Coordinates of C-alpha atoms in Angstrom, one line a residue:
M1044 CA 120.4 45.9 44.9
Y1045 CA 119.0 45.3 40.5
G1046 CA 116.8 48.1 38.9
H1047 CA 117.9 50.2 36.1
A1048 CA 116.5 48.7 32.9
D1049 CA 117.4 46.5 30.2
A1050 CA 114.5 45.3 27.6
A1051 CA 113.5 42.2 29.2
S1052 CA 114.0 39.8 26.4
G1053 CA 113.2 36.5 28.0
L1054 CA 110.7 35.2 30.4
D1055 CA 108.9 32.1 31.8
I1056 CA 107.0 30.9 35.3
G1057 CA 108.3 28.2 37.4
T1058 CA 109.0 26.8 40.7
V1059 CA 112.5 26.6 42.1
N1060 CA 112.5 24.3 45.7
G1061 CA 108.9 24.6 45.5
R1062 CA 108.8 27.9 45.3
P1063 CA 106.7 29.9 42.5
V1064 CA 109.5 32.3 40.4
V1065 CA 109.7 34.5 37.9
V1066 CA 112.9 33.5 35.4
T1067 CA 114.2 36.5 33.3
G1068 CA 117.1 36.7 30.7
G1069 CA 118.3 39.9 29.1
G1070 CA 121.2 41.3 27.0
D1071 CA 123.6 41.5 30.1
G1072 CA 123.9 37.5 29.7
L1073 CA 122.4 37.0 33.2
L1074 CA 119.6 34.7 34.3
R1075 CA 117.9 36.3 36.8
I1076 CA 115.1 34.5 39.2
W1077 CA 112.5 36.0 40.7
D1078 CA 109.9 35.6 43.7
L1079 CA 106.6 35.6 42.9
A1080 CA 104.8 36.2 45.7
T1081 CA 107.4 38.6 46.8
H1082 CA 108.7 40.6 43.5
E1083 CA 112.7 39.7 44.9
L1084 CA 115.7 38.7 43.3
V1085 CA 116.4 35.2 44.8
G1086 CA 120.1 34.7 45.1
E1087 CA 122.4 36.3 42.9
P1088 CA 122.5 36.7 39.0
L1089 CA 123.5 33.4 37.0
P1090 CA 126.1 34.5 34.7
T1091 CA 125.5 32.2 31.7
G1092 CA 128.4 32.6 29.2
Q1093 CA 125.4 32.9 26.5
G1094 CA 125.7 36.9 25.9
N1095 CA 122.5 38.4 25.1
L1096 CA 119.4 35.7 26.3
Y1097 CA 116.8 36.3 23.5
D1098 CA 114.5 33.8 25.2
V1099 CA 114.0 31.8 28.7
M1100 CA 111.6 28.5 28.4
I1101 CA 111.5 26.9 31.9
M1102 CA 110.3 22.8 31.3
R1103 CA 110.1 19.9 34.1
R1104 CA 113.1 17.3 34.4
D1105 CA 113.7 14.6 37.1
N1106 CA 110.5 16.3 39.3
K1107 CA 112.5 19.7 39.1
D1108 CA 111.6 22.8 36.9
V1109 CA 114.6 23.5 34.5
A1110 CA 115.4 26.5 32.2
V1111 CA 116.2 26.4 28.5
T1112 CA 117.9 29.4 27.4
N1113 CA 119.1 30.6 24.4
G1114 CA 121.4 33.2 23.6
D1115 CA 125.0 33.0 21.2
T1116 CA 124.7 29.0 22.1
L1117 CA 121.6 27.0 24.1
R1118 CA 122.2 25.7 27.0
V1119 CA 120.2 23.8 29.8
W1120 CA 120.1 25.3 33.4
D1121 CA 119.5 23.9 37.1
L1122 CA 117.6 26.8 38.9
G1123 CA 117.2 25.2 42.7
A1124 CA 121.5 23.7 41.9
R1125 CA 122.6 27.3 39.6
R1126 CA 123.8 25.0 37.2
A1127 CA 124.2 24.1 33.8
L1128 CA 123.0 20.9 33.1
T1129 CA 124.4 21.1 29.4
P1130 CA 127.4 22.2 27.5
P1131 CA 126.7 24.9 25.2
M1132 CA 125.1 23.5 22.2
D1133 CA 126.5 25.8 19.6
T1134 CA 126.2 26.5 16.4
E1135 CA 127.2 29.3 14.0
A1136 CA 124.1 29.0 12.2
L1137 CA 122.0 29.3 15.3
L1138 CA 119.4 32.7 15.4
P1139 CA 118.3 33.9 18.5
R1140 CA 115.1 32.0 18.0
L1141 CA 114.2 29.2 20.3
L1142 CA 111.0 28.0 19.0
A1143 CA 109.4 25.8 21.6
V1144 CA 110.8 22.6 23.9
G1145 CA 108.8 19.6 24.9
A1146 CA 109.2 15.9 25.3
V1147 CA 109.2 13.2 22.6
A1148 CA 109.3 9.2 23.7
G1149 CA 111.1 9.7 26.9
T1150 CA 113.6 12.7 25.7
Q1151 CA 113.1 16.0 26.4
V1152 CA 113.8 18.5 23.4
A1153 CA 114.8 22.0 21.6
L1154 CA 113.5 23.1 18.2
T1155 CA 115.5 26.3 17.1
E1156 CA 115.8 27.8 13.7
N1157 CA 119.2 27.9 11.8
S1158 CA 120.2 30.7 9.4
G1159 CA 118.9 29.0 6.5
G1160 CA 115.2 28.7 8.1
E1161 CA 115.8 24.8 8.7
I1162 CA 114.5 23.4 12.0
Q1163 CA 117.1 21.6 14.2
R1164 CA 115.9 19.5 16.6
W1165 CA 117.9 19.2 20.1
N1166 CA 118.5 16.4 22.7
L1167 CA 118.1 18.1 25.7
A1168 CA 120.0 15.9 28.3
T1169 CA 123.2 15.5 25.8
G1170 CA 123.1 18.3 24.3
Q1171 CA 123.5 17.1 20.5
P1172 CA 121.7 17.5 17.6
L1173 CA 118.7 15.1 17.3
G1174 CA 118.9 14.0 13.3
D1175 CA 119.1 16.4 10.5
P1176 CA 116.9 19.5 10.4
L1177 CA 113.9 19.6 9.1
K1178 CA 113.6 21.6 6.1
G1179 CA 110.6 24.5 5.4
S1180 CA 110.5 26.8 2.2
G1181 CA 110.7 29.9 3.8
R1182 CA 112.1 32.4 6.7
L1183 CA 110.0 31.0 10.4
Q1184 CA 107.8 33.0 12.1
A1185 CA 106.4 30.4 15.2
G1186 CA 106.6 26.9 16.3
A1187 CA 105.2 24.5 18.8
I1188 CA 105.1 20.9 20.0
G1189 CA 102.0 19.4 20.5
R1190 CA 100.3 16.1 20.8
S1191 CA 98.6 14.4 17.4
G1192 CA 96.2 11.4 19.0
D1193 CA 99.8 9.1 19.2
T1194 CA 102.1 11.1 17.3
T1195 CA 104.1 13.9 19.3
V1196 CA 104.9 16.9 16.0
A1197 CA 106.3 19.7 15.6
V1198 CA 104.5 22.4 13.8
T1199 CA 105.8 25.9 12.1
G1200 CA 104.3 28.7 10.5
E1201 CA 106.4 30.8 8.0
E1202 CA 106.8 34.3 6.4
D1203 CA 104.4 33.1 3.2
G1204 CA 101.6 31.8 5.2
V1205 CA 102.9 28.5 4.9
L1206 CA 102.6 25.9 8.1
R1207 CA 103.8 22.4 8.7
A1208 CA 103.8 19.7 10.7
W1209 CA 106.6 16.6 11.3
D1210 CA 107.2 13.9 13.1
L1211 CA 109.2 15.2 15.5
T1212 CA 110.3 11.6 16.3
T1213 CA 111.2 10.9 13.1
G1214 CA 111.8 14.0 11.4
K1215 CA 109.3 12.8 8.9
P1216 CA 106.7 15.4 7.1
L1217 CA 102.9 14.6 8.1
A1218 CA 101.1 17.7 6.6
T1219 CA 101.5 20.8 4.9
A1220 CA 98.4 23.7 4.9
R1221 CA 98.6 27.4 4.0
T1222 CA 96.4 30.0 6.3
A1223 CA 93.0 31.3 5.1
S1224 CA 93.6 34.9 6.0
I1225 CA 96.4 35.3 8.2
E1226 CA 99.7 37.2 6.4
Y1227 CA 102.0 37.1 8.8
I1228 CA 101.9 34.4 11.9
H1229 CA 101.7 35.7 15.5
G1230 CA 101.9 32.6 17.4
L1231 CA 100.9 28.7 17.0
G1232 CA 99.8 26.4 19.5
V1233 CA 98.6 22.4 19.4
V1234 CA 96.5 20.6 21.3
Q1235 CA 94.4 17.6 20.9
G1236 CA 95.8 17.1 17.1
V1237 CA 94.4 20.7 16.2
V1238 CA 96.7 23.9 16.0
V1239 CA 95.6 27.3 17.0
I1240 CA 97.3 30.0 14.8
T1241 CA 97.2 33.8 15.5
G1242 CA 98.2 36.2 12.9
A1243 CA 100.2 40.5 14.1
D1244 CA 97.2 41.2 12.1
G1245 CA 94.3 40.2 14.6
G1246 CA 93.1 37.1 12.9
I1247 CA 93.0 33.6 14.5
E1248 CA 92.8 30.1 12.9
R1249 CA 92.7 26.5 13.3
W1250 CA 93.9 23.9 11.7
D1251 CA 92.8 19.9 12.2
L1252 CA 95.7 17.8 11.8
A1253 CA 93.1 15.0 11.0
T1254 CA 91.4 16.3 8.4
G1255 CA 93.8 19.1 7.0
A1256 CA 90.9 22.2 6.9
V1257 CA 92.0 25.5 7.9
S1258 CA 89.1 27.6 9.6
V1259 CA 88.7 31.0 10.9
Q1260 CA 88.0 31.2 14.4
A1261 CA 88.2 35.2 14.1
K1262 CA 88.6 38.3 11.5
D1263 CA 91.7 40.4 10.7
G1264 CA 91.6 43.2 12.7
D1265 CA 89.6 41.7 15.6
S1266 CA 91.8 41.0 17.9
T1267 CA 96.0 40.5 18.6
S1268 CA 96.9 37.1 19.9
V1269 CA 99.6 37.4 22.6
R1270 CA 100.1 33.5 23.5
V1271 CA 98.5 30.7 22.9
D1272 CA 98.1 28.8 26.4
E1273 CA 96.1 26.7 29.0
L1274 CA 93.7 27.7 31.7
D1275 CA 92.1 25.6 33.7
G1276 CA 92.3 22.3 31.9
K1277 CA 91.5 24.4 28.6
T1278 CA 93.6 25.7 25.8
V1279 CA 93.0 29.8 25.8
L1280 CA 94.3 32.5 24.0
L1281 CA 95.8 35.8 25.4
V1282 CA 94.4 38.6 23.2
G1283 CA 94.2 42.1 23.2
A1284 CA 92.1 44.5 21.2
H1285 CA 91.9 48.6 21.9
G1286 CA 94.4 48.7 24.6
T1287 CA 92.6 45.3 26.7
L1288 CA 93.5 42.6 27.0
Q1289 CA 91.5 39.6 27.5
I1290 CA 91.3 35.6 27.6
V1291 CA 90.1 33.5 24.9
D1292 CA 88.6 29.9 24.9
A1293 CA 90.4 28.9 21.8
A1294 CA 87.4 25.9 21.1
T1295 CA 84.8 28.7 21.8
G1296 CA 85.7 31.4 21.1
K1297 CA 84.4 33.3 24.0
A1298 CA 86.0 35.0 26.8
V1299 CA 87.2 33.8 29.9
G1300 CA 87.1 35.8 33.1
H1301 CA 87.5 40.0 33.2
G1302 CA 89.2 41.7 30.4
W1303 CA 91.8 44.3 31.6
D1304 CA 93.5 47.9 30.5
S1305 CA 96.9 46.6 28.9
D1306 CA 98.5 49.5 28.2
D1307 CA 99.9 48.5 25.0
L1308 CA 101.4 45.5 27.0
L1309 CA 100.6 43.1 23.4
D1310 CA 104.4 43.9 22.1
H1311 CA 105.9 42.3 24.9
V1312 CA 107.0 39.0 26.5
A1313 CA 104.1 36.8 28.8
A1314 CA 104.3 33.8 30.6
V1315 CA 101.3 32.0 32.6
G1316 CA 101.5 30.0 36.1
R1317 CA 100.1 29.2 38.9
L1318 CA 100.9 31.4 42.5
G1319 CA 99.2 29.3 45.0
R1320 CA 95.7 28.9 44.0
K1321 CA 95.7 31.4 41.2
R1322 CA 96.5 31.1 37.1
V1323 CA 98.7 34.5 36.6
L1324 CA 100.5 35.8 33.8
A1325 CA 103.9 37.7 33.6
I1326 CA 104.5 40.2 31.3
G1327 CA 108.0 41.3 30.9
D1328 CA 108.2 44.9 28.2
I1329 CA 110.9 46.8 26.9
S1330 CA 111.7 48.8 30.1
G1331 CA 112.9 45.7 31.9
T1332 CA 110.0 45.3 34.4
V1333 CA 108.0 42.3 34.5
S1334 CA 103.9 43.0 35.8
I1335 CA 102.3 40.0 37.9
W1336 CA 98.4 39.7 36.8
D1337 CA 95.4 37.7 38.4
L1338 CA 94.3 36.1 35.2
R1339 CA 90.7 35.5 36.6
T1340 CA 90.4 39.1 37.9
G1341 CA 92.5 41.1 36.1
K1342 CA 94.3 42.8 38.7
Q1343 CA 98.1 43.4 38.8
L1344 CA 99.5 41.6 41.8
G1345 CA 102.0 44.2 43.7
P1346 CA 104.4 46.7 42.2
P1347 CA 106.4 45.9 39.3
I1348 CA 109.7 43.6 39.4
G1349 CA 112.7 45.7 38.4
A1350 CA 113.8 43.0 36.4
Y1351 CA 117.5 44.0 34.8
G1352 CA 120.9 44.9 35.4
G1353 CA 121.9 47.5 32.5
P1354 CA 124.5 50.0 33.3
I1355 CA 124.2 52.4 36.1
R1356 CA 126.6 55.0 35.1
S1357 CA 126.8 57.2 38.2
I1358 CA 126.5 56.8 42.2
G1359 CA 126.4 58.8 45.4
A1360 CA 125.8 58.0 48.9
T1361 CA 124.6 59.8 51.9
L1362 CA 122.0 59.5 55.0
L1363 CA 118.6 60.1 54.6
H1364 CA 117.0 60.6 57.7
G1365 CA 119.9 59.2 60.1
K1366 CA 120.3 55.9 57.1
P1367 CA 122.7 55.3 54.6
V1368 CA 121.4 55.5 51.5
A1369 CA 123.2 55.1 48.1
V1370 CA 121.4 57.1 44.9
T1371 CA 122.2 55.6 41.2
A1372 CA 121.4 57.3 37.7
G1373 CA 121.7 54.9 34.5
D1374 CA 120.8 54.0 31.1
D1375 CA 117.2 53.6 31.9
D1376 CA 116.7 57.2 33.0
T1377 CA 115.8 57.2 35.9
V1378 CA 117.4 58.2 39.3
R1379 CA 116.6 55.7 42.2
V1380 CA 117.9 55.9 45.7
W1381 CA 118.4 52.5 47.4
D1382 CA 118.3 51.6 51.3
L1383 CA 121.7 50.3 52.4
T1384 CA 120.3 48.5 55.3
R1385 CA 117.4 46.8 54.1
H1386 CA 119.0 46.3 50.1
R1387 CA 115.6 47.6 48.3
Q1388 CA 114.3 50.9 46.6
L1389 CA 113.1 53.4 48.2
G1390 CA 110.4 55.2 46.7
A1391 CA 109.3 54.9 43.2
A1392 CA 112.4 56.2 40.4
I1393 CA 112.8 59.4 39.5
D1394 CA 112.5 59.5 35.9
C1395 CA 114.7 61.7 34.2
A1396 CA 115.9 62.5 30.7
C1397 CA 119.2 62.0 31.4
V1398 CA 122.2 62.5 29.3
E1399 CA 124.7 60.2 27.8
H1400 CA 126.5 58.6 30.4
A1401 CA 124.4 60.1 33.7
P1402 CA 126.1 62.7 35.2
M1403 CA 124.7 63.3 38.5
V1404 CA 127.0 63.9 41.7
V1405 CA 124.9 64.4 46.1
T1406 CA 125.3 66.9 48.0
T1407 CA 123.3 68.6 50.2
R1408 CA 121.3 71.9 49.9
G1409 CA 119.7 73.8 52.7
G1410 CA 120.8 70.8 55.4
K1411 CA 118.7 68.4 53.1
P1412 CA 120.6 65.8 51.0
V1413 CA 119.5 66.2 47.1
A1414 CA 121.3 64.8 44.0
V1415 CA 122.5 67.3 41.1
I1416 CA 121.2 65.6 37.5
A1417 CA 122.6 66.3 34.3
D1418 CA 119.2 66.3 32.0
I1419 CA 119.1 67.2 28.9
D1420 CA 117.1 70.1 29.4
G1421 CA 119.8 71.8 32.3
V1422 CA 121.0 70.8 35.7
I1423 CA 118.0 69.7 38.1
V1424 CA 118.2 69.3 41.6
R1425 CA 115.7 67.4 43.4
D1426 CA 115.2 66.5 47.1
L1427 CA 115.8 63.1 47.4
A1428 CA 113.2 62.8 50.1
T1429 CA 110.6 63.7 48.4
G1430 CA 112.1 63.3 45.0
R1431 CA 110.5 66.5 44.0
K1432 CA 112.5 69.0 41.8
V1433 CA 113.6 71.9 43.9
D1434 CA 116.1 74.1 41.5
Q1435 CA 117.0 73.9 38.2
A1436 CA 119.6 75.6 35.8
P1437 CA 119.1 75.7 31.9
I1438 CA 123.0 74.7 31.5
R1439 CA 123.8 72.0 29.2
V1440 CA 125.9 69.6 30.7
Y1441 CA 129.0 67.3 29.1
A1442 CA 127.9 64.0 29.2
R1443 CA 131.3 62.3 29.7
A1444 CA 132.8 64.5 32.4
R1445 CA 132.4 63.6 36.3
M1446 CA 130.5 66.0 37.9
S1447 CA 131.9 67.7 41.6
A1448 CA 130.9 68.8 44.9
D1449 CA 132.2 70.5 47.9
G1450 CA 129.4 70.8 50.5
P1451 CA 126.2 73.3 48.3
V1452 CA 129.5 74.0 45.7
V1453 CA 128.3 72.1 42.6
A1454 CA 130.8 71.7 39.7
A1455 CA 130.3 69.9 36.0
I1456 CA 131.4 71.2 32.4
T1457 CA 129.6 72.4 29.8
Q1458 CA 128.9 71.1 26.3
E1459 CA 130.4 74.2 24.7
G1460 CA 133.5 73.0 27.7
E1461 CA 133.2 75.7 30.3
A1462 CA 133.4 74.7 33.8
M1463 CA 130.5 75.6 35.6
I1464 CA 130.7 76.6 39.6
W1465 CA 126.8 76.2 40.8
D1466 CA 126.4 77.5 44.7
L1467 CA 123.1 75.9 45.4
S1468 CA 122.7 78.1 47.9
G1469 CA 122.0 81.0 46.0
K1470 CA 125.2 82.9 48.0
G1471 CA 127.8 82.4 44.9
G1472 CA 125.6 82.6 41.7
R1473 CA 126.7 80.9 38.5
R1474 CA 130.0 81.2 36.9
T1475 CA 131.8 79.9 33.9
R1476 CA 135.4 80.0 32.9
E1477 CA 136.3 82.5 30.8
E1478 CA 139.3 80.9 29.1
S1479 CA 139.2 80.1 25.7
E1480 CA 140.6 76.7 25.9
Q1481 CA 138.5 73.5 26.1
V1482 CA 137.7 72.3 30.2
D1483 CA 138.4 68.4 30.3
A1484 CA 137.8 68.2 33.6
V1485 CA 136.8 70.2 37.3
A1486 CA 136.8 69.3 40.8
V1487 CA 135.9 71.2 43.7
G1488 CA 137.3 70.6 47.2
R1489 CA 138.9 72.0 50.1
G1490 CA 137.1 76.0 48.8
L1491 CA 139.2 75.1 45.7
T1492 CA 137.9 74.7 42.4
A1493 CA 140.3 73.1 40.0
T1494 CA 140.2 73.2 36.3
A1495 CA 142.2 70.8 33.6
S1496 CA 142.9 71.0 29.9
G1497 CA 144.9 68.2 28.5
R1498 CA 147.4 68.4 30.7
R1499 CA 147.3 71.7 32.4
I1500 CA 145.6 72.2 35.5
Q1501 CA 144.6 75.7 37.3
L1502 CA 143.5 76.3 40.6
S1503 CA 141.0 79.4 42.1
N1504 CA 139.5 80.5 44.7
Q1505 CA 136.0 79.0 45.6
A1506 CA 134.1 82.0 46.3
T1507 CA 136.2 84.8 44.3
G1508 CA 137.4 82.7 40.9
E1509 CA 141.1 84.1 41.6
R1510 CA 143.5 82.0 40.5
Y1511 CA 145.6 79.6 43.4
G1512 CA 149.5 79.4 42.5
R1513 CA 150.7 78.2 39.7
P1514 CA 149.7 75.8 36.6
I1515 CA 150.5 72.3 37.6
T1516 CA 151.6 70.6 34.2
N1517 CA 150.1 66.7 35.0
A1518 CA 152.6 63.7 32.6
T1519 CA 149.7 62.9 30.1
E1520 CA 145.5 64.3 29.9
I1521 CA 143.4 64.1 32.4
D1522 CA 140.3 62.3 32.7
A1523 CA 139.0 63.0 36.2
M1524 CA 140.2 65.0 39.6
A1525 CA 139.3 65.6 43.3
I1526 CA 141.0 67.6 46.2
G1527 CA 140.9 66.4 50.0
Q1528 CA 142.9 66.5 52.7
V1529 CA 145.8 63.7 53.7
G1530 CA 147.5 64.9 56.6
D1531 CA 148.3 68.2 57.0
R1532 CA 148.1 68.9 53.3
T1533 CA 145.7 69.8 50.4
I1534 CA 146.1 66.9 47.5
L1535 CA 145.0 66.9 43.8
F1536 CA 144.4 63.2 42.6
A1537 CA 144.3 63.5 38.8
R1538 CA 143.5 60.7 36.5
G1539 CA 145.0 60.0 33.3
R1540 CA 142.8 59.7 29.9
Y1541 CA 145.2 58.3 27.6
A1542 CA 147.9 55.8 27.3
P1543 CA 150.8 55.1 28.4
E1544 CA 149.0 56.2 32.0
Y1545 CA 145.1 55.4 31.2
G1546 CA 143.9 55.4 34.9
Y1547 CA 146.7 56.1 36.6
V1548 CA 145.9 58.3 39.6
R1549 CA 149.0 61.0 40.3
L1550 CA 149.1 63.6 43.7
W1551 CA 149.7 66.9 43.7
D1552 CA 150.5 68.9 46.8
V1553 CA 148.5 72.2 46.3
A1554 CA 150.3 74.4 48.3
T1555 CA 153.6 74.0 46.1
G1556 CA 152.5 72.8 42.3
K1557 CA 154.8 70.0 43.1
P1558 CA 154.3 65.7 42.9
Y1559 CA 153.1 64.6 46.4
G1560 CA 154.4 61.0 47.2
N1561 CA 154.0 58.2 44.6
A1562 CA 151.5 57.5 42.1
L1563 CA 148.8 54.6 41.3
A1564 CA 150.1 52.9 39.1
L1565 CA 147.0 50.7 38.2
R1566 CA 144.3 51.6 35.9
T1567 CA 141.1 52.5 37.2
T1568 CA 137.5 52.9 35.9
T1569 CA 136.1 55.2 38.6
M1570 CA 137.4 57.3 41.9
A1571 CA 136.4 58.6 44.6
L1572 CA 137.9 60.5 48.3
A1573 CA 136.2 60.0 51.9
R1574 CA 137.1 60.7 54.8
V1575 CA 137.1 57.5 57.5
K1576 CA 137.2 58.5 61.1
S1577 CA 140.3 61.0 60.9
R1578 CA 141.9 60.3 57.3
T1579 CA 141.1 60.1 54.2
V1580 CA 141.1 57.4 51.5
L1581 CA 140.9 57.1 48.0
V1582 CA 138.9 54.4 46.8
T1583 CA 138.8 53.3 43.2
G1584 CA 136.8 51.1 40.7
H1585 CA 138.4 48.9 38.3
E1586 CA 137.6 47.1 34.6
N1587 CA 137.6 43.5 36.0
G1588 CA 134.9 44.5 38.9
T1589 CA 137.1 45.5 41.9
V1590 CA 136.8 48.0 44.5
A1591 CA 140.2 49.1 46.0
V1592 CA 140.6 51.7 49.2
W1593 CA 143.9 52.8 49.0
D1594 CA 146.4 54.8 52.0
P1595 CA 147.0 58.0 50.3
L1596 CA 150.2 58.4 51.8
T1597 CA 151.6 55.3 51.4
M1598 CA 149.2 54.2 47.9
Q1599 CA 149.3 50.9 49.6
P1600 CA 145.7 49.3 49.7
L1601 CA 143.8 49.3 52.9
V1602 CA 142.0 46.2 52.8
P1603 CA 141.7 43.3 49.8
P1604 CA 139.9 44.1 46.9
F1605 CA 135.9 43.9 47.0
K1606 CA 134.7 41.6 44.0
G1607 CA 131.4 40.5 42.8
H1608 CA 130.6 43.3 40.0
T1609 CA 130.6 41.1 36.9
G1610 CA 131.3 44.4 34.9
E1611 CA 133.3 47.4 34.4
V1612 CA 132.9 49.6 37.5
N1613 CA 131.1 52.9 37.2
G1614 CA 130.9 54.7 40.2
V1615 CA 132.2 54.5 44.0
S1616 CA 131.1 56.7 46.9
V1617 CA 131.6 56.5 50.6
V1618 CA 128.9 57.2 53.5
T1619 CA 130.1 57.6 57.2
V1620 CA 127.1 56.2 59.3
K1621 CA 127.3 55.6 63.3
G1622 CA 131.4 55.8 63.1
G1623 CA 131.4 52.9 60.5
S1624 CA 132.2 53.1 56.7
I1625 CA 130.1 52.0 54.1
V1626 CA 132.0 51.7 50.3
V1627 CA 129.0 51.5 47.6
S1628 CA 129.8 51.1 43.8
A1629 CA 127.9 50.2 40.5
G1630 CA 129.0 49.3 37.4
A1631 CA 127.9 48.1 34.0
D1632 CA 126.2 45.0 35.4
G1633 CA 123.5 46.9 36.7
S1634 CA 123.7 46.6 40.5
V1635 CA 124.3 47.8 43.4
R1636 CA 126.8 46.8 45.7
S1637 CA 127.8 47.9 49.3
W1638 CA 130.7 47.1 51.7
D1639 CA 131.9 47.5 54.9
L1640 CA 135.1 49.5 55.3
S1641 CA 135.8 48.2 58.7

């Protein structure tokens, strides 16, 4: 399940095994395929190993659609077989810009811009450059491939308004011109020997390659072009003005179909394709969502697609109306609830101005499941069934410290370094530590509160605040803690912050203040305790994307590690339903994954 956002920096529409799809790429380097009709993810995201995917373009090869992607390298992908068709086309000078893809003399080619403003032609079958670079005089703004008579041409627009055309087969220059009024070229399109130029300032011009004449079709300020494309055999411009998106026939300048409110979609990535008999427009924006529109009616088709997997920072699990759900908070400033049975999002995302690292914990208030969220304006409690705010406290939470809950009692660390204890039932009010030292970690459980300052851990009674036992001194400074029952003992789990024991988990007997059993001598990125039937288990997440489950009595794994995340695991939790237990995990790859503990 994916939903936390990153910018939609590359997008196109095509087909996979006859199914209309939207293909997206983003900052996580993963290529995602979405069913255009259902808006569901098709298969797992495809790791490209190309870093940030800046561009995604679809083209036909051997009667099927393939994706050309541009990041740190240029590459071609078989979307059906989910494999690369070319080795990485790796040029140190390759900028994050794929200008165009097309075909010449039966060879599929791509145009890219290098650091010197030159255009490199690539043979997309062999992954090798085609001849010498095509040289202009300035930095490129746009490029296109098309036909002029019997010649396949490459056309470019430079930042000073210079237009150039080359024979794509030989690389020889054909013509040069200059825009009449457009100062900043936004896009180019070529059809039947005519180049359509669109400007960021709203101008639309035409360059006739046969005569060399440049003419103005729309004056500056009238519109802003989004894309040059085809609709029903005609070249059309997707243009916008005053918040309205409109389709314009490039030949006549007349509007085609109905315009619709765009909500300033003009700067975002757009692609045109087909869904059944409908011609549709897909628009991706900086929040990572992709919306699908009917080009003729101007109506949005279905809900937006949550396109990207930006990092999820916190996760919790609970039962909602008797069904297991996961709750996540991420870098996109949303809290989302996920149905673990149907693997889909429940309801709309809950907006929040989450502090950095999005601290959040899931617990109950009055018997109802709630999420306690660290917002920049304070701590907010939201009912998970309705998404409504049911409580709040004007307390600023320290971003890097994990929150903890024991039933309705919630613990967090304030920006001032104090431990906040909050009883959501209203019985205990709010309380902060009086000690002067900085609190680095806090946990509640078994009626106790544990606070850590450096290597020193102090336990206290949750209800009264009175100290419990003598302070415990850990071997290293502490990053996170949890309190649980192991056998007949109350045990404190403390995770180290710094080397040489960074991520190691040590156990302490609360009654005696002495070490208990063996330490988990393995680096962890996150941990959680859970009761599975009659025993407590320790669940850990790791930098390599694995999730492990341990027996605290022996510190041996209970099951083989769970594998699937493509990046660091940032959160784990456990929910029990119908006698079985489910581990949920979330991480830097933006995915929520569930694992059946049985």
